[in-house]
Amino acid sequence: MAGRARGPFLVLLLVAGVAATAESKVYAPADRVLLNCGSTTDGLDADGRRWVADTNDNTWLADSGKSSLMMAADKVDTGLPSTIPYMTARVFTVEAVYNFTVNPRDRHWVRLHFYPSSYSGLSAAGFHFSVSTSTGITLLRNFSAYTYAKALSQAYIIREFSFPPTPAGFLTLT
Protein backbone atom coordinates (compact mmCIF):
# COMPACT_ATOMS: atom_id res chain seq x y z
CA MET A 1 0.00 0.00 0.00
CA ALA A 2 2.86 2.36 0.70
CA GLY A 3 4.11 1.81 -2.86
CA ARG A 4 0.84 3.03 -4.36
CA ALA A 5 0.86 6.29 -2.40
CA ARG A 6 4.30 7.26 -3.67
CA GLY A 7 3.42 7.08 -7.38
CA PRO A 8 0.68 9.77 -7.49
CA PHE A 9 2.65 12.04 -5.15
CA LEU A 10 5.70 11.90 -7.45
CA VAL A 11 3.52 12.68 -10.49
CA LEU A 12 2.02 15.69 -8.70
CA LEU A 13 5.49 17.01 -7.87
CA LEU A 14 6.60 16.65 -11.48
CA VAL A 15 3.46 18.38 -12.77
CA ALA A 16 3.89 21.20 -10.24
CA GLY A 17 7.52 21.60 -11.33
CA VAL A 18 6.58 21.78 -15.01
CA ALA A 19 3.83 24.33 -14.29
CA ALA A 20 6.21 26.51 -12.28
CA THR A 21 8.79 26.39 -15.09
CA ALA A 22 6.19 27.30 -17.72
CA GLU A 23 5.13 30.40 -15.75
CA SER A 24 8.65 31.70 -15.03
CA LYS A 25 10.07 34.43 -17.26
CA VAL A 26 13.66 34.86 -18.28
CA TYR A 27 15.17 37.91 -16.60
CA ALA A 28 16.36 40.51 -19.08
CA PRO A 29 18.07 43.55 -17.54
CA ALA A 30 16.76 46.94 -18.65
CA ASP A 31 20.31 48.31 -18.77
CA ARG A 32 23.16 46.35 -20.29
CA VAL A 33 26.59 47.87 -20.75
CA LEU A 34 29.62 45.72 -21.53
CA LEU A 35 32.52 48.07 -20.97
CA ASN A 36 36.04 47.13 -22.09
CA CYS A 37 38.27 49.22 -19.86
CA GLY A 38 41.47 50.54 -21.39
CA SER A 39 40.47 49.69 -24.95
CA THR A 40 40.27 52.16 -27.82
CA THR A 41 38.07 49.95 -30.02
CA ASP A 42 34.89 47.94 -29.57
CA GLY A 43 35.10 44.18 -29.96
CA LEU A 44 33.26 40.88 -29.73
CA ASP A 45 34.09 38.22 -27.16
CA ALA A 46 34.03 34.46 -27.79
CA ASP A 47 30.26 34.41 -27.06
CA GLY A 48 29.53 37.13 -29.64
CA ARG A 49 28.78 39.85 -27.07
CA ARG A 50 29.80 43.38 -28.07
CA TRP A 51 32.12 45.11 -25.60
CA VAL A 52 32.34 48.89 -25.91
CA ALA A 53 35.65 50.69 -25.39
CA ASP A 54 35.46 52.93 -22.35
CA THR A 55 37.01 55.71 -24.46
CA ASN A 56 33.92 55.88 -26.73
CA ASP A 57 31.74 57.92 -24.38
CA ASN A 58 33.12 60.69 -22.19
CA THR A 59 30.14 60.47 -19.84
CA TRP A 60 31.19 57.06 -18.48
CA LEU A 61 34.53 58.08 -17.06
CA ALA A 62 34.09 61.28 -15.07
CA ASP A 63 37.44 62.87 -15.90
CA SER A 64 37.60 61.31 -19.39
CA GLY A 65 40.43 59.08 -18.22
CA LYS A 66 42.94 61.88 -17.59
CA SER A 67 44.04 60.33 -14.29
CA SER A 68 44.63 56.88 -15.74
CA LEU A 69 46.88 54.87 -17.99
CA MET A 70 45.56 52.57 -20.70
CA MET A 71 47.58 49.37 -20.90
CA ALA A 72 47.69 46.10 -22.78
CA ALA A 73 48.45 42.74 -21.18
CA ASP A 74 51.95 41.48 -21.88
CA LYS A 75 50.86 37.88 -22.52
CA VAL A 76 47.79 35.82 -23.36
CA ASP A 77 47.06 32.89 -21.04
CA THR A 78 45.56 29.85 -22.77
CA GLY A 79 43.02 29.61 -19.92
CA LEU A 80 41.23 32.81 -21.02
CA PRO A 81 37.79 32.28 -22.57
CA SER A 82 38.36 35.25 -24.89
CA THR A 83 40.86 38.07 -25.29
CA ILE A 84 38.03 40.60 -24.79
CA PRO A 85 37.73 42.07 -22.13
CA TYR A 86 40.92 40.63 -20.63
CA MET A 87 43.74 42.03 -22.75
CA THR A 88 43.34 45.73 -21.91
CA ALA A 89 43.17 47.55 -18.61
CA ARG A 90 42.93 51.02 -17.23
CA VAL A 91 45.28 51.76 -14.35
CA PHE A 92 44.16 54.67 -12.19
CA THR A 93 46.66 56.79 -10.31
CA VAL A 94 43.95 58.56 -8.29
CA GLU A 95 40.34 57.82 -7.37
CA ALA A 96 38.17 57.68 -10.49
CA VAL A 97 34.43 57.50 -11.17
CA TYR A 98 32.45 55.69 -13.88
CA ASN A 99 28.88 57.01 -14.39
CA PHE A 100 25.99 54.96 -15.75
CA THR A 101 22.37 55.92 -16.42
CA VAL A 102 20.16 53.07 -15.20
CA ASN A 103 16.51 52.14 -14.92
CA PRO A 104 15.46 53.43 -11.47
CA ARG A 105 12.99 50.54 -10.98
CA ASP A 106 15.26 47.62 -11.93
CA ARG A 107 17.68 45.60 -9.85
CA HIS A 108 21.31 46.15 -10.88
CA TRP A 109 24.08 43.66 -11.56
CA VAL A 110 27.72 44.58 -11.79
CA ARG A 111 30.11 41.97 -13.12
CA LEU A 112 33.81 42.77 -12.93
CA HIS A 113 36.31 40.79 -15.01
CA PHE A 114 39.98 40.54 -14.04
CA TYR A 115 43.02 39.10 -15.75
CA PRO A 116 45.94 39.45 -13.32
CA SER A 117 48.75 39.69 -15.84
CA SER A 118 51.57 42.16 -16.18
CA TYR A 119 50.50 45.21 -18.17
CA SER A 120 53.09 47.25 -20.03
CA GLY A 121 55.77 45.68 -17.85
CA LEU A 122 54.07 46.47 -14.52
CA SER A 123 53.68 43.40 -12.31
CA ALA A 124 50.14 42.36 -11.42
CA ALA A 125 51.27 41.63 -7.85
CA GLY A 126 51.42 45.38 -7.17
CA PHE A 127 47.86 46.25 -8.20
CA HIS A 128 45.43 46.77 -5.28
CA PHE A 129 42.20 48.73 -5.46
CA SER A 130 38.75 49.27 -4.02
CA VAL A 131 35.37 49.62 -5.76
CA SER A 132 32.28 51.25 -4.26
CA THR A 133 28.94 52.43 -5.62
CA SER A 134 26.88 55.59 -5.34
CA THR A 135 24.40 53.51 -3.33
CA GLY A 136 26.93 53.31 -0.50
CA ILE A 137 27.90 49.68 -1.09
CA THR A 138 31.56 48.66 -1.12
CA LEU A 139 32.10 45.89 -3.66
CA LEU A 140 35.84 45.39 -3.16
CA ARG A 141 38.29 46.80 -0.63
CA ASN A 142 42.07 46.68 -1.09
CA PHE A 143 41.52 43.88 -3.61
CA SER A 144 44.36 42.09 -5.39
CA ALA A 145 43.19 40.14 -8.43
CA TYR A 146 46.68 38.62 -8.61
CA THR A 147 46.55 37.18 -5.07
CA TYR A 148 42.96 36.01 -5.50
CA ALA A 149 43.62 34.26 -8.83
CA LYS A 150 46.84 32.70 -7.56
CA ALA A 151 45.05 31.30 -4.48
CA LEU A 152 42.38 29.75 -6.73
CA SER A 153 44.83 28.68 -9.48
CA GLN A 154 42.77 30.54 -12.09
CA ALA A 155 43.89 32.55 -15.11
CA TYR A 156 41.07 35.08 -14.73
CA ILE A 157 38.43 36.09 -12.20
CA ILE A 158 34.84 37.25 -12.48
CA ARG A 159 33.22 38.94 -9.47
CA GLU A 160 29.47 39.58 -9.67
CA PHE A 161 27.41 41.84 -7.45
CA SER A 162 23.69 42.58 -7.24
CA PHE A 163 21.94 45.43 -5.49
CA PRO A 164 18.50 47.02 -5.33
CA PRO A 165 17.07 49.69 -7.64
CA THR A 166 18.55 53.18 -7.48
CA PRO A 167 15.66 55.70 -7.51
CA ALA A 168 17.97 58.46 -8.79
CA GLY A 169 18.30 56.73 -12.19
CA PHE A 170 22.08 56.69 -12.20
CA LEU A 171 24.81 54.55 -10.75
CA THR A 172 28.43 55.44 -10.18
CA LEU A 173 31.30 53.08 -9.58
CA THR A 174 34.26 54.63 -7.79
PDB file of C-alpha atoms in Angstrom:
ATOM      1  CA  MET A   1       0.000   0.000   0.000  1.00  0.00           C
ATOM      2  CA  ALA A   2       2.856   2.363   0.696  1.00  0.00           C
ATOM      3  CA  GLY A   3       4.111   1.810  -2.859  1.00  0.00           C
ATOM      4  CA  ARG A   4       0.839   3.031  -4.357  1.00  0.00           C
ATOM      5  CA  ALA A   5       0.864   6.289  -2.398  1.00  0.00           C
ATOM      6  CA  ARG A   6       4.304   7.260  -3.675  1.00  0.00           C
ATOM      7  CA  GLY A   7       3.421   7.078  -7.378  1.00  0.00           C
ATOM      8  CA  PRO A   8       0.684   9.767  -7.490  1.00  0.00           C
ATOM      9  CA  PHE A   9       2.650  12.042  -5.152  1.00  0.00           C
ATOM     10  CA  LEU A  10       5.698  11.901  -7.455  1.00  0.00           C
ATOM     11  CA  VAL A  11       3.519  12.676 -10.494  1.00  0.00           C
ATOM     12  CA  LEU A  12       2.021  15.687  -8.696  1.00  0.00           C
ATOM     13  CA  LEU A  13       5.485  17.015  -7.869  1.00  0.00           C
ATOM     14  CA  LEU A  14       6.599  16.654 -11.482  1.00  0.00           C
ATOM     15  CA  VAL A  15       3.459  18.384 -12.774  1.00  0.00           C
ATOM     16  CA  ALA A  16       3.890  21.203 -10.244  1.00  0.00           C
ATOM     17  CA  GLY A  17       7.522  21.598 -11.332  1.00  0.00           C
ATOM     18  CA  VAL A  18       6.578  21.783 -15.013  1.00  0.00           C
ATOM     19  CA  ALA A  19       3.831  24.326 -14.288  1.00  0.00           C
ATOM     20  CA  ALA A  20       6.213  26.511 -12.281  1.00  0.00           C
ATOM     21  CA  THR A  21       8.787  26.390 -15.087  1.00  0.00           C
ATOM     22  CA  ALA A  22       6.190  27.303 -17.719  1.00  0.00           C
ATOM     23  CA  GLU A  23       5.134  30.395 -15.750  1.00  0.00           C
ATOM     24  CA  SER A  24       8.649  31.700 -15.029  1.00  0.00           C
ATOM     25  CA  LYS A  25      10.071  34.431 -17.257  1.00  0.00           C
ATOM     26  CA  VAL A  26      13.661  34.859 -18.284  1.00  0.00           C
ATOM     27  CA  TYR A  27      15.174  37.905 -16.604  1.00  0.00           C
ATOM     28  CA  ALA A  28      16.364  40.508 -19.079  1.00  0.00           C
ATOM     29  CA  PRO A  29      18.070  43.549 -17.545  1.00  0.00           C
ATOM     30  CA  ALA A  30      16.764  46.937 -18.652  1.00  0.00           C
ATOM     31  CA  ASP A  31      20.312  48.313 -18.773  1.00  0.00           C
ATOM     32  CA  ARG A  32      23.162  46.350 -20.286  1.00  0.00           C
ATOM     33  CA  VAL A  33      26.586  47.873 -20.750  1.00  0.00           C
ATOM     34  CA  LEU A  34      29.616  45.722 -21.525  1.00  0.00           C
ATOM     35  CA  LEU A  35      32.522  48.070 -20.972  1.00  0.00           C
ATOM     36  CA  ASN A  36      36.039  47.126 -22.095  1.00  0.00           C
ATOM     37  CA  CYS A  37      38.275  49.222 -19.859  1.00  0.00           C
ATOM     38  CA  GLY A  38      41.468  50.542 -21.390  1.00  0.00           C
ATOM     39  CA  SER A  39      40.470  49.692 -24.952  1.00  0.00           C
ATOM     40  CA  THR A  40      40.267  52.155 -27.819  1.00  0.00           C
ATOM     41  CA  THR A  41      38.073  49.947 -30.016  1.00  0.00           C
ATOM     42  CA  ASP A  42      34.892  47.937 -29.574  1.00  0.00           C
ATOM     43  CA  GLY A  43      35.096  44.184 -29.964  1.00  0.00           C
ATOM     44  CA  LEU A  44      33.262  40.876 -29.728  1.00  0.00           C
ATOM     45  CA  ASP A  45      34.087  38.223 -27.163  1.00  0.00           C
ATOM     46  CA  ALA A  46      34.031  34.464 -27.792  1.00  0.00           C
ATOM     47  CA  ASP A  47      30.256  34.411 -27.064  1.00  0.00           C
ATOM     48  CA  GLY A  48      29.534  37.131 -29.642  1.00  0.00           C
ATOM     49  CA  ARG A  49      28.778  39.853 -27.066  1.00  0.00           C
ATOM     50  CA  ARG A  50      29.800  43.382 -28.069  1.00  0.00           C
ATOM     51  CA  TRP A  51      32.121  45.105 -25.603  1.00  0.00           C
ATOM     52  CA  VAL A  52      32.342  48.893 -25.910  1.00  0.00           C
ATOM     53  CA  ALA A  53      35.647  50.693 -25.393  1.00  0.00           C
ATOM     54  CA  ASP A  54      35.457  52.935 -22.346  1.00  0.00           C
ATOM     55  CA  THR A  55      37.011  55.707 -24.459  1.00  0.00           C
ATOM     56  CA  ASN A  56      33.922  55.875 -26.725  1.00  0.00           C
ATOM     57  CA  ASP A  57      31.743  57.925 -24.385  1.00  0.00           C
ATOM     58  CA  ASN A  58      33.123  60.694 -22.192  1.00  0.00           C
ATOM     59  CA  THR A  59      30.136  60.469 -19.843  1.00  0.00           C
ATOM     60  CA  TRP A  60      31.195  57.061 -18.477  1.00  0.00           C
ATOM     61  CA  LEU A  61      34.533  58.081 -17.063  1.00  0.00           C
ATOM     62  CA  ALA A  62      34.090  61.278 -15.071  1.00  0.00           C
ATOM     63  CA  ASP A  63      37.439  62.870 -15.903  1.00  0.00           C
ATOM     64  CA  SER A  64      37.602  61.312 -19.393  1.00  0.00           C
ATOM     65  CA  GLY A  65      40.431  59.078 -18.217  1.00  0.00           C
ATOM     66  CA  LYS A  66      42.936  61.884 -17.590  1.00  0.00           C
ATOM     67  CA  SER A  67      44.040  60.327 -14.286  1.00  0.00           C
ATOM     68  CA  SER A  68      44.629  56.880 -15.737  1.00  0.00           C
ATOM     69  CA  LEU A  69      46.884  54.873 -17.992  1.00  0.00           C
ATOM     70  CA  MET A  70      45.556  52.569 -20.705  1.00  0.00           C
ATOM     71  CA  MET A  71      47.580  49.369 -20.900  1.00  0.00           C
ATOM     72  CA  ALA A  72      47.690  46.099 -22.779  1.00  0.00           C
ATOM     73  CA  ALA A  73      48.449  42.737 -21.181  1.00  0.00           C
ATOM     74  CA  ASP A  74      51.955  41.481 -21.883  1.00  0.00           C
ATOM     75  CA  LYS A  75      50.862  37.878 -22.524  1.00  0.00           C
ATOM     76  CA  VAL A  76      47.788  35.815 -23.355  1.00  0.00           C
ATOM     77  CA  ASP A  77      47.057  32.890 -21.040  1.00  0.00           C
ATOM     78  CA  THR A  78      45.557  29.852 -22.772  1.00  0.00           C
ATOM     79  CA  GLY A  79      43.015  29.609 -19.924  1.00  0.00           C
ATOM     80  CA  LEU A  80      41.233  32.806 -21.015  1.00  0.00           C
ATOM     81  CA  PRO A  81      37.787  32.283 -22.569  1.00  0.00           C
ATOM     82  CA  SER A  82      38.362  35.246 -24.892  1.00  0.00           C
ATOM     83  CA  THR A  83      40.859  38.066 -25.286  1.00  0.00           C
ATOM     84  CA  ILE A  84      38.026  40.603 -24.790  1.00  0.00           C
ATOM     85  CA  PRO A  85      37.730  42.067 -22.132  1.00  0.00           C
ATOM     86  CA  TYR A  86      40.915  40.627 -20.633  1.00  0.00           C
ATOM     87  CA  MET A  87      43.738  42.031 -22.754  1.00  0.00           C
ATOM     88  CA  THR A  88      43.337  45.728 -21.911  1.00  0.00           C
ATOM     89  CA  ALA A  89      43.169  47.552 -18.607  1.00  0.00           C
ATOM     90  CA  ARG A  90      42.930  51.024 -17.230  1.00  0.00           C
ATOM     91  CA  VAL A  91      45.278  51.759 -14.347  1.00  0.00           C
ATOM     92  CA  PHE A  92      44.162  54.666 -12.191  1.00  0.00           C
ATOM     93  CA  THR A  93      46.657  56.787 -10.314  1.00  0.00           C
ATOM     94  CA  VAL A  94      43.950  58.560  -8.288  1.00  0.00           C
ATOM     95  CA  GLU A  95      40.341  57.817  -7.373  1.00  0.00           C
ATOM     96  CA  ALA A  96      38.169  57.678 -10.494  1.00  0.00           C
ATOM     97  CA  VAL A  97      34.431  57.496 -11.170  1.00  0.00           C
ATOM     98  CA  TYR A  98      32.451  55.689 -13.877  1.00  0.00           C
ATOM     99  CA  ASN A  99      28.881  57.010 -14.390  1.00  0.00           C
ATOM    100  CA  PHE A 100      25.985  54.959 -15.751  1.00  0.00           C
ATOM    101  CA  THR A 101      22.367  55.924 -16.424  1.00  0.00           C
ATOM    102  CA  VAL A 102      20.160  53.073 -15.195  1.00  0.00           C
ATOM    103  CA  ASN A 103      16.514  52.144 -14.918  1.00  0.00           C
ATOM    104  CA  PRO A 104      15.456  53.427 -11.470  1.00  0.00           C
ATOM    105  CA  ARG A 105      12.990  50.536 -10.976  1.00  0.00           C
ATOM    106  CA  ASP A 106      15.260  47.619 -11.931  1.00  0.00           C
ATOM    107  CA  ARG A 107      17.679  45.598  -9.852  1.00  0.00           C
ATOM    108  CA  HIS A 108      21.309  46.151 -10.880  1.00  0.00           C
ATOM    109  CA  TRP A 109      24.083  43.662 -11.563  1.00  0.00           C
ATOM    110  CA  VAL A 110      27.723  44.584 -11.795  1.00  0.00           C
ATOM    111  CA  ARG A 111      30.109  41.967 -13.118  1.00  0.00           C
ATOM    112  CA  LEU A 112      33.808  42.774 -12.933  1.00  0.00           C
ATOM    113  CA  HIS A 113      36.311  40.791 -15.011  1.00  0.00           C
ATOM    114  CA  PHE A 114      39.982  40.543 -14.036  1.00  0.00           C
ATOM    115  CA  TYR A 115      43.021  39.102 -15.747  1.00  0.00           C
ATOM    116  CA  PRO A 116      45.936  39.445 -13.317  1.00  0.00           C
ATOM    117  CA  SER A 117      48.753  39.691 -15.840  1.00  0.00           C
ATOM    118  CA  SER A 118      51.569  42.158 -16.178  1.00  0.00           C
ATOM    119  CA  TYR A 119      50.498  45.209 -18.169  1.00  0.00           C
ATOM    120  CA  SER A 120      53.091  47.249 -20.032  1.00  0.00           C
ATOM    121  CA  GLY A 121      55.771  45.683 -17.847  1.00  0.00           C
ATOM    122  CA  LEU A 122      54.068  46.469 -14.520  1.00  0.00           C
ATOM    123  CA  SER A 123      53.682  43.399 -12.308  1.00  0.00           C
ATOM    124  CA  ALA A 124      50.140  42.359 -11.419  1.00  0.00           C
ATOM    125  CA  ALA A 125      51.272  41.633  -7.852  1.00  0.00           C
ATOM    126  CA  GLY A 126      51.421  45.382  -7.166  1.00  0.00           C
ATOM    127  CA  PHE A 127      47.860  46.255  -8.198  1.00  0.00           C
ATOM    128  CA  HIS A 128      45.431  46.774  -5.277  1.00  0.00           C
ATOM    129  CA  PHE A 129      42.202  48.727  -5.460  1.00  0.00           C
ATOM    130  CA  SER A 130      38.749  49.267  -4.020  1.00  0.00           C
ATOM    131  CA  VAL A 131      35.369  49.617  -5.758  1.00  0.00           C
ATOM    132  CA  SER A 132      32.284  51.255  -4.264  1.00  0.00           C
ATOM    133  CA  THR A 133      28.935  52.427  -5.618  1.00  0.00           C
ATOM    134  CA  SER A 134      26.880  55.594  -5.336  1.00  0.00           C
ATOM    135  CA  THR A 135      24.401  53.505  -3.328  1.00  0.00           C
ATOM    136  CA  GLY A 136      26.933  53.308  -0.498  1.00  0.00           C
ATOM    137  CA  ILE A 137      27.899  49.681  -1.091  1.00  0.00           C
ATOM    138  CA  THR A 138      31.560  48.664  -1.119  1.00  0.00           C
ATOM    139  CA  LEU A 139      32.102  45.887  -3.662  1.00  0.00           C
ATOM    140  CA  LEU A 140      35.837  45.387  -3.163  1.00  0.00           C
ATOM    141  CA  ARG A 141      38.293  46.801  -0.625  1.00  0.00           C
ATOM    142  CA  ASN A 142      42.074  46.681  -1.093  1.00  0.00           C
ATOM    143  CA  PHE A 143      41.519  43.884  -3.605  1.00  0.00           C
ATOM    144  CA  SER A 144      44.355  42.094  -5.385  1.00  0.00           C
ATOM    145  CA  ALA A 145      43.188  40.140  -8.428  1.00  0.00           C
ATOM    146  CA  TYR A 146      46.683  38.621  -8.610  1.00  0.00           C
ATOM    147  CA  THR A 147      46.550  37.185  -5.071  1.00  0.00           C
ATOM    148  CA  TYR A 148      42.959  36.009  -5.498  1.00  0.00           C
ATOM    149  CA  ALA A 149      43.615  34.264  -8.834  1.00  0.00           C
ATOM    150  CA  LYS A 150      46.837  32.704  -7.556  1.00  0.00           C
ATOM    151  CA  ALA A 151      45.048  31.299  -4.483  1.00  0.00           C
ATOM    152  CA  LEU A 152      42.376  29.751  -6.730  1.00  0.00           C
ATOM    153  CA  SER A 153      44.826  28.679  -9.480  1.00  0.00           C
ATOM    154  CA  GLN A 154      42.770  30.544 -12.085  1.00  0.00           C
ATOM    155  CA  ALA A 155      43.894  32.550 -15.113  1.00  0.00           C
ATOM    156  CA  TYR A 156      41.072  35.076 -14.725  1.00  0.00           C
ATOM    157  CA  ILE A 157      38.429  36.087 -12.200  1.00  0.00           C
ATOM    158  CA  ILE A 158      34.841  37.252 -12.477  1.00  0.00           C
ATOM    159  CA  ARG A 159      33.219  38.937  -9.471  1.00  0.00           C
ATOM    160  CA  GLU A 160      29.474  39.580  -9.670  1.00  0.00           C
ATOM    161  CA  PHE A 161      27.406  41.843  -7.449  1.00  0.00           C
ATOM    162  CA  SER A 162      23.689  42.580  -7.237  1.00  0.00           C
ATOM    163  CA  PHE A 163      21.940  45.430  -5.486  1.00  0.00           C
ATOM    164  CA  PRO A 164      18.500  47.021  -5.332  1.00  0.00           C
ATOM    165  CA  PRO A 165      17.075  49.691  -7.637  1.00  0.00           C
ATOM    166  CA  THR A 166      18.547  53.181  -7.478  1.00  0.00           C
ATOM    167  CA  PRO A 167      15.664  55.699  -7.509  1.00  0.00           C
ATOM    168  CA  ALA A 168      17.974  58.457  -8.792  1.00  0.00           C
ATOM    169  CA  GLY A 169      18.297  56.732 -12.187  1.00  0.00           C
ATOM    170  CA  PHE A 170      22.077  56.689 -12.201  1.00  0.00           C
ATOM    171  CA  LEU A 171      24.809  54.547 -10.754  1.00  0.00           C
ATOM    172  CA  THR A 172      28.428  55.438 -10.180  1.00  0.00           C
ATOM    173  CA  LEU A 173      31.302  53.082  -9.584  1.00  0.00           C
ATOM    174  CA  THR A 174      34.259  54.626  -7.789  1.00  0.00           C
TER     175      THR A 174
END
